[in-house]
PDB file of C-alpha atoms in Angstrom:
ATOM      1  CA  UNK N   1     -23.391 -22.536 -14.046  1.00  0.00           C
ATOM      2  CA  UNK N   2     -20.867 -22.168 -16.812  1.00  0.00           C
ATOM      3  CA  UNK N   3     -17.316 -21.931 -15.209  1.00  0.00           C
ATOM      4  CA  UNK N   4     -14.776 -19.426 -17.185  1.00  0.00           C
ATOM      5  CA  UNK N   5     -10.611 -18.852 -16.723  1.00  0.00           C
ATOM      6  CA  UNK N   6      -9.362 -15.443 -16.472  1.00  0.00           C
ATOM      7  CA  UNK N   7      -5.557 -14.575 -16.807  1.00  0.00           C
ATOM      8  CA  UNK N   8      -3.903 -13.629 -13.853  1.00  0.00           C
ATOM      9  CA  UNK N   9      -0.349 -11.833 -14.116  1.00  0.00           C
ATOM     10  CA  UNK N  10       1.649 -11.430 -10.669  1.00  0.00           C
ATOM     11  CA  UNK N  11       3.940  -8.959  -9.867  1.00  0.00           C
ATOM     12  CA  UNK N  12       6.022  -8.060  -6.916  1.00  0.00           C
ATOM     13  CA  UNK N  13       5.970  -4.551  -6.598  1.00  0.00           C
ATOM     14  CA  UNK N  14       8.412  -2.467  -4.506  1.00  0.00           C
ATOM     15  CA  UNK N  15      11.349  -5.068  -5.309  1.00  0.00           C
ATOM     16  CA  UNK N  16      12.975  -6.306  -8.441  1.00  0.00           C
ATOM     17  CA  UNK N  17      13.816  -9.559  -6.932  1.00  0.00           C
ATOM     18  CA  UNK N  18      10.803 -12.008  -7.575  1.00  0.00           C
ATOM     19  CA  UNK N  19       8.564 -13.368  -4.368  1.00  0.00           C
ATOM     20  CA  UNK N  20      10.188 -10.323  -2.569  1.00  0.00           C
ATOM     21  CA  UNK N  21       8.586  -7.016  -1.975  1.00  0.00           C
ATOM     22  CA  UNK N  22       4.655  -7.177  -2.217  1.00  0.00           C
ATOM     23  CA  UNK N  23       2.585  -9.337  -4.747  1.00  0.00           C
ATOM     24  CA  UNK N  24      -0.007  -7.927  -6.615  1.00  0.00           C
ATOM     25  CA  UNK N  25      -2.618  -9.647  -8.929  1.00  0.00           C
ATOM     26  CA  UNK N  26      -3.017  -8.199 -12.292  1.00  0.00           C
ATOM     27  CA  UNK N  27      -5.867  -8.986 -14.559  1.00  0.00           C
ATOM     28  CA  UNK N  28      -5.605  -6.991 -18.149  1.00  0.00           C
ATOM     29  CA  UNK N  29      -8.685  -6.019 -20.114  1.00  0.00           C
ATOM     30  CA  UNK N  30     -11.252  -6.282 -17.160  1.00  0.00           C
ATOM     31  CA  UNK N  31     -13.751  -4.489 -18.960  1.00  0.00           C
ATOM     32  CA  UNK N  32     -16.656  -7.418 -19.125  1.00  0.00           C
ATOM     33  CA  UNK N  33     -15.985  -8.316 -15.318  1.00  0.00           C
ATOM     34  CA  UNK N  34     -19.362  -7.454 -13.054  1.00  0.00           C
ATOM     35  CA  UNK N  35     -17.825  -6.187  -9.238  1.00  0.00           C
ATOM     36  CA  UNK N  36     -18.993  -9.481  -8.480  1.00  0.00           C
ATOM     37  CA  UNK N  37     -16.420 -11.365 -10.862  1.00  0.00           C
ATOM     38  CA  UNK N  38     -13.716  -8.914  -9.934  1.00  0.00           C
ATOM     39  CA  UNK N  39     -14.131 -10.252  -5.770  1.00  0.00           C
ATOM     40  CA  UNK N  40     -14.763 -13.746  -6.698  1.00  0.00           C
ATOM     41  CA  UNK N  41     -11.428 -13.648  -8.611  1.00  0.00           C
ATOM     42  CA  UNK N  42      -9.649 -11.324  -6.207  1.00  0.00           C
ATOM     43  CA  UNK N  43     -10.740 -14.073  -3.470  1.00  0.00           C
ATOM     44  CA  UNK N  44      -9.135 -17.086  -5.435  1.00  0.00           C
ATOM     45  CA  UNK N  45      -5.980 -15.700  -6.495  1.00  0.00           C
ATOM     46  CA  UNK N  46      -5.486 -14.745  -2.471  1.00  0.00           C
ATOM     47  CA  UNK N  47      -3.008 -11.726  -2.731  1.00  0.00           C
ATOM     48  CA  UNK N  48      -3.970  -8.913  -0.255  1.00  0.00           C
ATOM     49  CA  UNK N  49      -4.503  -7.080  -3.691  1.00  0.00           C
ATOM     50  CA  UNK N  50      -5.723  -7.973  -7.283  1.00  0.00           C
ATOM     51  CA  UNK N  51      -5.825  -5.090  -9.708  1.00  0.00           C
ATOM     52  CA  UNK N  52      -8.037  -5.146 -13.075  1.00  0.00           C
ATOM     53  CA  UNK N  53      -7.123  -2.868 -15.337  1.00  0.00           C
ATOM     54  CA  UNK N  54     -10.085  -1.184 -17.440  1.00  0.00           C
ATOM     55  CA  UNK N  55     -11.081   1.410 -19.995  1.00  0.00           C
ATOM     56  CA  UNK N  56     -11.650   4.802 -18.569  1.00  0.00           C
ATOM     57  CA  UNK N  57     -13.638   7.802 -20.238  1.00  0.00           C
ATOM     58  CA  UNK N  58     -11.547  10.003 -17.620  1.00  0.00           C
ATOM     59  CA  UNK N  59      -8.422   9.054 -17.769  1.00  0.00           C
ATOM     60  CA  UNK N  60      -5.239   6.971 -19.699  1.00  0.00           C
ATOM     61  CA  UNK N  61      -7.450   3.849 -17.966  1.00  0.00           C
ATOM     62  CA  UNK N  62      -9.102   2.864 -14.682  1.00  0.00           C
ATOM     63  CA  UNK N  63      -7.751   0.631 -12.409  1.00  0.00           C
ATOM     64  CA  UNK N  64     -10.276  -1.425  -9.696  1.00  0.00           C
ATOM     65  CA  UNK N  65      -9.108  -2.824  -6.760  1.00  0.00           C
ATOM     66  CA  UNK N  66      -9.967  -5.883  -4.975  1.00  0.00           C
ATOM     67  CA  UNK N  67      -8.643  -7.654  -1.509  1.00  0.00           C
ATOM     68  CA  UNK N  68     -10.259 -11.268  -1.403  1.00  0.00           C
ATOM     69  CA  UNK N  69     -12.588  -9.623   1.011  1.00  0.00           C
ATOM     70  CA  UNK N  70     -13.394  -6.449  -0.228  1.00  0.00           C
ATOM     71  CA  UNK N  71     -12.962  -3.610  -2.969  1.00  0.00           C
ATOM     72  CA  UNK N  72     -10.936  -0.699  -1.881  1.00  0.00           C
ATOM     73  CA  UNK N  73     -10.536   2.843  -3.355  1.00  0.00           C
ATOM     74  CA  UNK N  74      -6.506   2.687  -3.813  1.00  0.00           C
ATOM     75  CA  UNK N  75      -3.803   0.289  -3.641  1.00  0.00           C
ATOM     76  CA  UNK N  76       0.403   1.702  -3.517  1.00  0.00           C
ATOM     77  CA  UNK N  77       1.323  -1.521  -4.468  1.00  0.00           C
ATOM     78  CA  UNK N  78      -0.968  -2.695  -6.973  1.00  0.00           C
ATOM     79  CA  UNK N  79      -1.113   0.468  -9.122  1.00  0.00           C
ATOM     80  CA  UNK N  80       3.053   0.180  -9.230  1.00  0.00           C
ATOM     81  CA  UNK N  81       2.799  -3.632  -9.755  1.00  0.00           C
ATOM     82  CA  UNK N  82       0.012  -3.012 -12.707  1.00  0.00           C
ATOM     83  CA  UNK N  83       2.013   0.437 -14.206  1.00  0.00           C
ATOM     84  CA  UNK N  84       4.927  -1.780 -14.596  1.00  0.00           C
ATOM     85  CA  UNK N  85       3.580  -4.536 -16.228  1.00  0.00           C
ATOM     86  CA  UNK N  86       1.812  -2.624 -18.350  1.00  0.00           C
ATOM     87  CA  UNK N  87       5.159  -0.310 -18.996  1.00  0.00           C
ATOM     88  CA  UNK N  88       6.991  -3.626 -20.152  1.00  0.00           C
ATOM     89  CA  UNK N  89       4.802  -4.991 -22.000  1.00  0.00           C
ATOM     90  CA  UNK N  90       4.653  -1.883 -24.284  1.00  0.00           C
ATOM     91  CA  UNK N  91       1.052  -1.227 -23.580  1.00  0.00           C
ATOM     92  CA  UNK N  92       1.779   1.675 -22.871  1.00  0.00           C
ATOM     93  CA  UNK N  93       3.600   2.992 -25.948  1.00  0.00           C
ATOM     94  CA  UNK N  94       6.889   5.467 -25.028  1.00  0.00           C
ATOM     95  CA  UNK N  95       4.601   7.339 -22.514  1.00  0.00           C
ATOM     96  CA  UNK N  96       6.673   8.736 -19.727  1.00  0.00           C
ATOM     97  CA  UNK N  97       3.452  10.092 -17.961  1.00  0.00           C
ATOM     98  CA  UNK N  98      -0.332   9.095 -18.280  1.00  0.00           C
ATOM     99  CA  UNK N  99      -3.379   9.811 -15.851  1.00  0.00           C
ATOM    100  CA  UNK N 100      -5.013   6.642 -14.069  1.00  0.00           C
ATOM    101  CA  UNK N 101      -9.173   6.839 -12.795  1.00  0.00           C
ATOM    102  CA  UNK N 102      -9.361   5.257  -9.386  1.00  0.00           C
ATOM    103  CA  UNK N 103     -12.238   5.619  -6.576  1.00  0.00           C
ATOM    104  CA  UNK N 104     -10.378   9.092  -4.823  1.00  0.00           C
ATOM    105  CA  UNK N 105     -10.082  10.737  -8.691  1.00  0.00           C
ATOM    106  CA  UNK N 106      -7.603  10.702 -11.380  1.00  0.00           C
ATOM    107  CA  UNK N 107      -4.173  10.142 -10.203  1.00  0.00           C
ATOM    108  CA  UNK N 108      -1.014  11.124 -12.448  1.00  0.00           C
ATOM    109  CA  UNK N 109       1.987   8.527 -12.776  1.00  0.00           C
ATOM    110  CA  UNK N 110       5.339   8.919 -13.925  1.00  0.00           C
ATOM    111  CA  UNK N 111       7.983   6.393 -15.507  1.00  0.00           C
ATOM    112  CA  UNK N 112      11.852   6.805 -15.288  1.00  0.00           C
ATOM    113  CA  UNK N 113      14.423   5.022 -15.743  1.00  0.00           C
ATOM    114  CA  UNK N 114      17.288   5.320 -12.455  1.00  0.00           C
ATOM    115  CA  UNK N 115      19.712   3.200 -11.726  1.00  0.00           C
ATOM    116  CA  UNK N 116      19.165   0.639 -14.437  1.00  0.00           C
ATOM    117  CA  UNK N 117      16.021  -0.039 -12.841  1.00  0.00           C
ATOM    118  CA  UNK N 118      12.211   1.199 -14.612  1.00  0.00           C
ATOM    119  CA  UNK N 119      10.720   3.536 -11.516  1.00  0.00           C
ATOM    120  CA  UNK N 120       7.305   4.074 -11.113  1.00  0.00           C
ATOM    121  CA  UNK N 121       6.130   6.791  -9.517  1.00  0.00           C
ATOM    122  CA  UNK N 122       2.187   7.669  -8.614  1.00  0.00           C
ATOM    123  CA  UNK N 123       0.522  10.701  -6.797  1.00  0.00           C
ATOM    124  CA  UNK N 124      -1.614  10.064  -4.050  1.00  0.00           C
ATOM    125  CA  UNK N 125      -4.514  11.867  -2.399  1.00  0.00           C
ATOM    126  CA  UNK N 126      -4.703  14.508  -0.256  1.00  0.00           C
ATOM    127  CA  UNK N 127      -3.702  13.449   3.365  1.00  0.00           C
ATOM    128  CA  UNK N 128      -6.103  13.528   6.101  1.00  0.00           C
ATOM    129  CA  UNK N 129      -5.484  12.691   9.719  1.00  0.00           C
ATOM    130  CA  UNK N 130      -7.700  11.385  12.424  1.00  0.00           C
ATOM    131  CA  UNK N 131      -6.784  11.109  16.309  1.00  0.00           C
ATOM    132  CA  UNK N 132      -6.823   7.834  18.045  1.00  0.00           C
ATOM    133  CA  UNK N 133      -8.668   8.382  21.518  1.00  0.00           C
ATOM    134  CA  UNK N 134      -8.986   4.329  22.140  1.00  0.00           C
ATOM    135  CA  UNK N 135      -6.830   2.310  24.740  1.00  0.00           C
ATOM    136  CA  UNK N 136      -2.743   2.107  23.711  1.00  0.00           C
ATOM    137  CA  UNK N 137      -2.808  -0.840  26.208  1.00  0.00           C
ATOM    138  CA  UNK N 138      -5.372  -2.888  24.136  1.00  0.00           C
ATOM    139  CA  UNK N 139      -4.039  -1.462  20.794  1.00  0.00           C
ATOM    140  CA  UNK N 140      -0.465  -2.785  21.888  1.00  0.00           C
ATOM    141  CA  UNK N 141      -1.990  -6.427  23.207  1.00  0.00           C
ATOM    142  CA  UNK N 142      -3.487  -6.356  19.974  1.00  0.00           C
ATOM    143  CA  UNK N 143       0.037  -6.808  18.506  1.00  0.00           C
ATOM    144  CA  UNK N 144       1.185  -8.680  21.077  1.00  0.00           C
ATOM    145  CA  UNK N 145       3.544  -5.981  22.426  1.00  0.00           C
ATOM    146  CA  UNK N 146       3.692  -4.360  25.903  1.00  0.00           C
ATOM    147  CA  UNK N 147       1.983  -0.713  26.128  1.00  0.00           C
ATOM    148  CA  UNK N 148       5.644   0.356  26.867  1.00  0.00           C
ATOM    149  CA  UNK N 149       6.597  -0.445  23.128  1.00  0.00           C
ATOM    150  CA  UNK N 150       4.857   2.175  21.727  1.00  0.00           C
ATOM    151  CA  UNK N 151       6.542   5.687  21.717  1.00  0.00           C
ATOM    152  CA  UNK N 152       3.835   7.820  23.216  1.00  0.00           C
ATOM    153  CA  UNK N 153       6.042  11.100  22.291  1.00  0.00           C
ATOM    154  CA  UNK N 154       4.256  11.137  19.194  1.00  0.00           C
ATOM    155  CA  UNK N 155       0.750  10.756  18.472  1.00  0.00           C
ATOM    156  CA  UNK N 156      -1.648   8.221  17.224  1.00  0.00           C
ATOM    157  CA  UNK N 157      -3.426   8.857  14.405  1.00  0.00           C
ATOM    158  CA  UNK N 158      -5.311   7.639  11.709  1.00  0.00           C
ATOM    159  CA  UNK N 159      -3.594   8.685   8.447  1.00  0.00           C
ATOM    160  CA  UNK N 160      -5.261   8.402   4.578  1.00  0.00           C
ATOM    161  CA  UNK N 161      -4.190   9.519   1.398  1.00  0.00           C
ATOM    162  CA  UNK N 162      -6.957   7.652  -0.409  1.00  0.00           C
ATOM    163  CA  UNK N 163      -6.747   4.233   2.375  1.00  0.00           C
ATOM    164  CA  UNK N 164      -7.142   4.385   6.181  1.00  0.00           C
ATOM    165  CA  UNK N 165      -4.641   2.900   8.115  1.00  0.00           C
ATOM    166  CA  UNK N 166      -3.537   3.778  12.259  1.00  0.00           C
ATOM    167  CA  UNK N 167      -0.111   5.043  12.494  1.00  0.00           C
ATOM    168  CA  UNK N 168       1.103   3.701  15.782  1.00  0.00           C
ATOM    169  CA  UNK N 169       4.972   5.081  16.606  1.00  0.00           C
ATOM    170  CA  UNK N 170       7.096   1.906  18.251  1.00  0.00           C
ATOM    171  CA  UNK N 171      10.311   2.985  20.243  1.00  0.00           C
ATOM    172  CA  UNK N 172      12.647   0.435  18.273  1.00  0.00           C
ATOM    173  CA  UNK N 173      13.648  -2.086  15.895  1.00  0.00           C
ATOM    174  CA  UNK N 174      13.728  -4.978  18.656  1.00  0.00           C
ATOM    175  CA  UNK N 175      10.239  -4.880  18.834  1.00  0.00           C
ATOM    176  CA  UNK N 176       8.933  -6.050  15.246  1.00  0.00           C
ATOM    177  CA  UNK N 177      10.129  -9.330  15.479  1.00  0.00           C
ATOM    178  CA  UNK N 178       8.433  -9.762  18.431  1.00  0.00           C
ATOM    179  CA  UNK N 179       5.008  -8.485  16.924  1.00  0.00           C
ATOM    180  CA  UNK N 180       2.459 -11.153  16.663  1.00  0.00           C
ATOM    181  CA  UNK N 181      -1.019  -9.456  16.058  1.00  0.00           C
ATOM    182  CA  UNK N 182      -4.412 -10.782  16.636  1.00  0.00           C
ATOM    183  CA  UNK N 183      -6.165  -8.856  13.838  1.00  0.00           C
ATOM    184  CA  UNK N 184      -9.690  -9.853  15.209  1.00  0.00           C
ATOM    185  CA  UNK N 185      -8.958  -7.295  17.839  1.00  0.00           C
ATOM    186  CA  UNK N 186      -8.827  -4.691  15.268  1.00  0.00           C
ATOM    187  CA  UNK N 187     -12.702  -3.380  15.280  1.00  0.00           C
ATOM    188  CA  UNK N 188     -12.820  -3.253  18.486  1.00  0.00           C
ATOM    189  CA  UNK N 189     -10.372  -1.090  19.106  1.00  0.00           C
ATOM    190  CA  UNK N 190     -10.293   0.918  16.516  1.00  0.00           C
ATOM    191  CA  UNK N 191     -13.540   2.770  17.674  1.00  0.00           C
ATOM    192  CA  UNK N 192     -12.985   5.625  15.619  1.00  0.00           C
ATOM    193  CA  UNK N 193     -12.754   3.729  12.236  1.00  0.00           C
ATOM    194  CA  UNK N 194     -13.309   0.080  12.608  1.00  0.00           C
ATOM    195  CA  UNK N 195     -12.174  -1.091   9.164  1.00  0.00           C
ATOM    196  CA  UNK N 196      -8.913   0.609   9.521  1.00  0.00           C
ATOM    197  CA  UNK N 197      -5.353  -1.687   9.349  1.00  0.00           C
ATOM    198  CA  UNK N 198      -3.016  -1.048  11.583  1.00  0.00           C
ATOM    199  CA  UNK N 199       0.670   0.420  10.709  1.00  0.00           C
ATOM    200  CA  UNK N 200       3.269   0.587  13.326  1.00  0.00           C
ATOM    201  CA  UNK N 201       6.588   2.190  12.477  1.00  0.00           C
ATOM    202  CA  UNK N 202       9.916   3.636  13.609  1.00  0.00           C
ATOM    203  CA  UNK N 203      12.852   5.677  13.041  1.00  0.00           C
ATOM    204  CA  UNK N 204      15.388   2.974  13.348  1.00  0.00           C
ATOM    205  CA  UNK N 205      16.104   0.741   9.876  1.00  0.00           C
ATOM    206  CA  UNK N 206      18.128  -2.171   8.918  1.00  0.00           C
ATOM    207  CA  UNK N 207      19.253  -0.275   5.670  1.00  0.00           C
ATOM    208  CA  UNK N 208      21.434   2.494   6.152  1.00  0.00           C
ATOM    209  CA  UNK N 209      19.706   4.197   2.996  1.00  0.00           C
ATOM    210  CA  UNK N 210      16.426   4.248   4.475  1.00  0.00           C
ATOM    211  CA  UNK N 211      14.909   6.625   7.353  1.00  0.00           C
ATOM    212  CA  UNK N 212      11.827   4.627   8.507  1.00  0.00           C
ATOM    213  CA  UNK N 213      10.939   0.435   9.192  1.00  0.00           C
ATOM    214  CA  UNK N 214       7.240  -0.465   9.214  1.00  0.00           C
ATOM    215  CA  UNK N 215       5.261  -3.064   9.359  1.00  0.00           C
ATOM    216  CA  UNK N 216       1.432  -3.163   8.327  1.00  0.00           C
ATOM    217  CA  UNK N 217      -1.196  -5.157   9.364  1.00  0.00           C
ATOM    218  CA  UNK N 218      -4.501  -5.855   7.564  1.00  0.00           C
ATOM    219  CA  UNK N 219      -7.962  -5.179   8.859  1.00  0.00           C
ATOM    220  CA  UNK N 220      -9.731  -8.630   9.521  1.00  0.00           C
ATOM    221  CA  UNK N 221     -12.475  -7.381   7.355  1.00  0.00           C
ATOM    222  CA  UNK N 222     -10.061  -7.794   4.123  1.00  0.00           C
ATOM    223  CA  UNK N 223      -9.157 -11.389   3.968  1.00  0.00           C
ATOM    224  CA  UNK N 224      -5.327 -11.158   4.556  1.00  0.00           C
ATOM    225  CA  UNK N 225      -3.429 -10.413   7.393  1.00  0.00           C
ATOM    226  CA  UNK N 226      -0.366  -8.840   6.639  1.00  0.00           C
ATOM    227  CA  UNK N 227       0.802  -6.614   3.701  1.00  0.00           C
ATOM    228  CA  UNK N 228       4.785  -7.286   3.188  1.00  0.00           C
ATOM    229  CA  UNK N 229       5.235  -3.728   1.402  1.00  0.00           C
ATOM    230  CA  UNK N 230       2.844  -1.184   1.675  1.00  0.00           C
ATOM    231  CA  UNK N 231       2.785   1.637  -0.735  1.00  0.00           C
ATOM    232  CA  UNK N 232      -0.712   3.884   0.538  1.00  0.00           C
ATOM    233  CA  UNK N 233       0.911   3.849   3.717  1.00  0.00           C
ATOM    234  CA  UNK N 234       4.491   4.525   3.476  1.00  0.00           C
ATOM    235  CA  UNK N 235       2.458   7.668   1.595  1.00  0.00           C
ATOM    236  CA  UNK N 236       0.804   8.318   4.829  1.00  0.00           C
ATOM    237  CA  UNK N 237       4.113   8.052   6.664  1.00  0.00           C
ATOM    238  CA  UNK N 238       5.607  10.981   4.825  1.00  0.00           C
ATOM    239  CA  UNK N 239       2.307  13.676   5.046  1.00  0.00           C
ATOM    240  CA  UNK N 240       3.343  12.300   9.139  1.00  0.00           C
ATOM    241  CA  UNK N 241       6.633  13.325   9.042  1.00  0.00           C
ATOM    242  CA  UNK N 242       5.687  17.212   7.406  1.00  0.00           C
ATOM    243  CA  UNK N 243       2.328  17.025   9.644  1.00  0.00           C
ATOM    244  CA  UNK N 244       4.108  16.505  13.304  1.00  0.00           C
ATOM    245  CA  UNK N 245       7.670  15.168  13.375  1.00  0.00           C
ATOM    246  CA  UNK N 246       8.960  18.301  10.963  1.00  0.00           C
ATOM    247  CA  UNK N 247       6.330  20.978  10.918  1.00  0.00           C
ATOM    248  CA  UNK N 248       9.406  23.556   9.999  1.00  0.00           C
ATOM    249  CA  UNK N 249      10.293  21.428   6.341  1.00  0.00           C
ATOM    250  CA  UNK N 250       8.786  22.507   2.838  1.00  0.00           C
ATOM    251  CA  UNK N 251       9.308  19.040   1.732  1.00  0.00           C
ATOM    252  CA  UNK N 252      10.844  16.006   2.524  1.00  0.00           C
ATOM    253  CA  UNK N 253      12.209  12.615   0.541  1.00  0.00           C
ATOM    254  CA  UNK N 254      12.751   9.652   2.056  1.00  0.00           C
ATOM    255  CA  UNK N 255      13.031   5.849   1.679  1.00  0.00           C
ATOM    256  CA  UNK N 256      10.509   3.080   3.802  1.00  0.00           C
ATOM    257  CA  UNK N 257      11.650   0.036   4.235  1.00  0.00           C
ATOM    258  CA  UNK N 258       9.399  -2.829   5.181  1.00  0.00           C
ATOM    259  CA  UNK N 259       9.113  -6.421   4.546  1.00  0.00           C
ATOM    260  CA  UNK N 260      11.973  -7.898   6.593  1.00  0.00           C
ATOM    261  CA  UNK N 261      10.203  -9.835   9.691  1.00  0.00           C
ATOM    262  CA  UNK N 262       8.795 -11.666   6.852  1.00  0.00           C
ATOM    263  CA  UNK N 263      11.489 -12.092   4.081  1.00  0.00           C
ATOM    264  CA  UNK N 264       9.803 -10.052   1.971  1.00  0.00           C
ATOM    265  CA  UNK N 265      12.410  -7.297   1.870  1.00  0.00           C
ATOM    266  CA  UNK N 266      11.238  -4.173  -0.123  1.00  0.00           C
ATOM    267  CA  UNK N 267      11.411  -0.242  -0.142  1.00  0.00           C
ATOM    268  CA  UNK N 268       9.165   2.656  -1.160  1.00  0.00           C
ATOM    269  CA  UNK N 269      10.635   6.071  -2.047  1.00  0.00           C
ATOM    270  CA  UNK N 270       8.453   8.822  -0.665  1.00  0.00           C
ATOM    271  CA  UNK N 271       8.182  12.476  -1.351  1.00  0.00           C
ATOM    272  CA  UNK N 272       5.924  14.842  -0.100  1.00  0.00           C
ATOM    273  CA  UNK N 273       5.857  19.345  -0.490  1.00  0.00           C
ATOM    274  CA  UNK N 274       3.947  21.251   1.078  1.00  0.00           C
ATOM    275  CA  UNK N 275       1.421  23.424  -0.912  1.00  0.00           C
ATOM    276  CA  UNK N 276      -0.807  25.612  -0.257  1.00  0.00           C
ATOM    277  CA  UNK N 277      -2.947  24.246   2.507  1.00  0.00           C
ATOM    278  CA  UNK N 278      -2.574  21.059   1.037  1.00  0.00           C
ATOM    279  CA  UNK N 279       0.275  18.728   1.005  1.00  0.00           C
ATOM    280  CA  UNK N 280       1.838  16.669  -2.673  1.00  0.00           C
ATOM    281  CA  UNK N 281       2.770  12.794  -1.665  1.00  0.00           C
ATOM    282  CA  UNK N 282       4.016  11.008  -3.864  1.00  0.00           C
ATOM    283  CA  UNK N 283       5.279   7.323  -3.953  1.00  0.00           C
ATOM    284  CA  UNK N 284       7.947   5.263  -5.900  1.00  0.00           C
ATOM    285  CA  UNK N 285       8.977   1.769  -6.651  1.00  0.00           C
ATOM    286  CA  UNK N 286       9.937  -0.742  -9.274  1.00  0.00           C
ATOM    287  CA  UNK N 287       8.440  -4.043  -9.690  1.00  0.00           C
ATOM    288  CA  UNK N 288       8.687  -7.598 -11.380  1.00  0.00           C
ATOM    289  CA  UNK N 289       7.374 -10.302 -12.857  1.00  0.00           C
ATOM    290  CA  UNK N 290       6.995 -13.779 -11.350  1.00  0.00           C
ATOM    291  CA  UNK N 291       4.510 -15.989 -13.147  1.00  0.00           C
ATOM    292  CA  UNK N 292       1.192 -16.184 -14.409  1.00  0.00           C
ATOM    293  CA  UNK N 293      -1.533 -18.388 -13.712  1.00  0.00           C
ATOM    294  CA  UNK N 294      -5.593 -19.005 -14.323  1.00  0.00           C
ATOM    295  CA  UNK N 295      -8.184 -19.245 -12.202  1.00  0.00           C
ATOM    296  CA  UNK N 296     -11.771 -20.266 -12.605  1.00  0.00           C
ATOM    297  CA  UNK N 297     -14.788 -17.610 -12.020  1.00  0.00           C
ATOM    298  CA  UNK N 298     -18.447 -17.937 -13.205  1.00  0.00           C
TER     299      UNK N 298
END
């Protein structure tokens, strides 16, 4: 079998501090990759995400996304990781908005420049919410807290806004560092949607500037088993927030932070406005570059 390198850029998204925030794989000019390449690669470079950036028909260009286990429809991190590689590179020309084709549709994204910093920002799908009717005893075991760790006066839900994840509210900060999950319980819980991760939050932060602390833990069916910075969800976190913790608001802004318990400090800026019967969320973040490497496929 005849053994070939492909080109692998990383980037840490949702930082501009290199190996902190969240890592991404990014593989340019994917075009003559089979889905089959695309995991086989995906599973060697090891990130919970590998993007590979492709031609689209549809769209500015189409972005794939891989974990080593399995493809999924969107990635937060990746797309911001991939839009600003592609952004400094000048592949993208002096564009200050272009349209990306994912699995959920075409997605717009936005460049800006705040701060001193290049901010990317991309629209995600429409949220959708699922109740959790399995055990909060098991589900806290699972992350080796005690059921009185989670804050039952808000609900459990499954949240999406283009990747399924279980929102599960925790009453403090103290608990996080004492979160050690067995992932392999996942499934089993999760009766409603087995090959959901699991995303446990709360309204106390570390950083003064930002109004929620998460943490988010992979589905054993992907290959990894945490994500440091997690840009889908920290989505889903602010449709949550307009859905039950604010049901009065038109909109809200907000900053996620996420990372810490694992020195991989990083922050997503969310938005989200009501409209219509449907709600706008949108996510933010900056990125960098940290090396680039090969690695063999067939």
């Amino acid at each position: 079998m005849k053994m070939f390198n492909r080109k692998i850029l990383h980037y840490d998204a949702f930082s501009s501090t290199a190996n902190q925030g969240n890592p991404a794989g990014v593989v340019l000019s994917a075009d003559d990759l089979n889905e089959d390449q695309m995991q086989s690669i995906a599973k060697k470079v090891g990130f919970n995400e590998t993007v590979f950036v492709l031609n689209s028909k549809k769209a500015d260009l189409k972005l794939k996304y891989f974990t080593p286990g399995h493809e999924i429809n969107l990635c937060g991190h990746a797309t911001i990781a991939s839009m600003y590689g592609l952004k400094t590179m000048g592949l993208l020309e002096d564009k200050d908005f272009i349209t990306i084709e994912t699995n959920v549709g075409n997605l717009p994204i936005t460049f800006e420049r705040r701060n001193g910093e290049l901010l990317i920002t991309m629209k995600q799908g429409n949220p959708q919410f699922v109740p959790f009717g399995g055990s909060t005893s098991e589900l806290a075991k699972s992350m080796g807290l005690s059921p009185d760790a989670i804050d039952l006066s808000k609900p459990i839900v499954y949240g999406s806004t283009g990747a399924w994840t279980l929102l599960v509210p925790i009453k403090g900060l103290d608990h996080f560092n004492r979160m050690k999950p067995d992932n392999r319980m996942f499934p089993g819980i999760l009766k409603e949607n087995p090959k959901s991760s699991v995303h446990p939050f709360c309204r106390d932060t570390f950083d003064d500037h930002a109004m929620m602390h998460a943490r988010h833990f992979s589905s054993p069916y992907s290959g990894t088993l945490e994500d440091p910075v997690t840009g889908t969800a920290s989505g889903v976190m602010g449709a949550y927030y307009l859905t039950y913790l604010n049901k009065d608001a038109a909109a809200a802004e907000f900053v996620v932070e996420q990372g810490q318990e694992i020195n991989k400090d990083g922050r997503v800026y969310v938005r989200v406005k009501r409209h219509d019967e449907v709600m706008d969320v949108f996510i933010s973040g900056t990125g960098v570059f940290v090396k680039e490497f090969d690695v063999p496929y067939a």
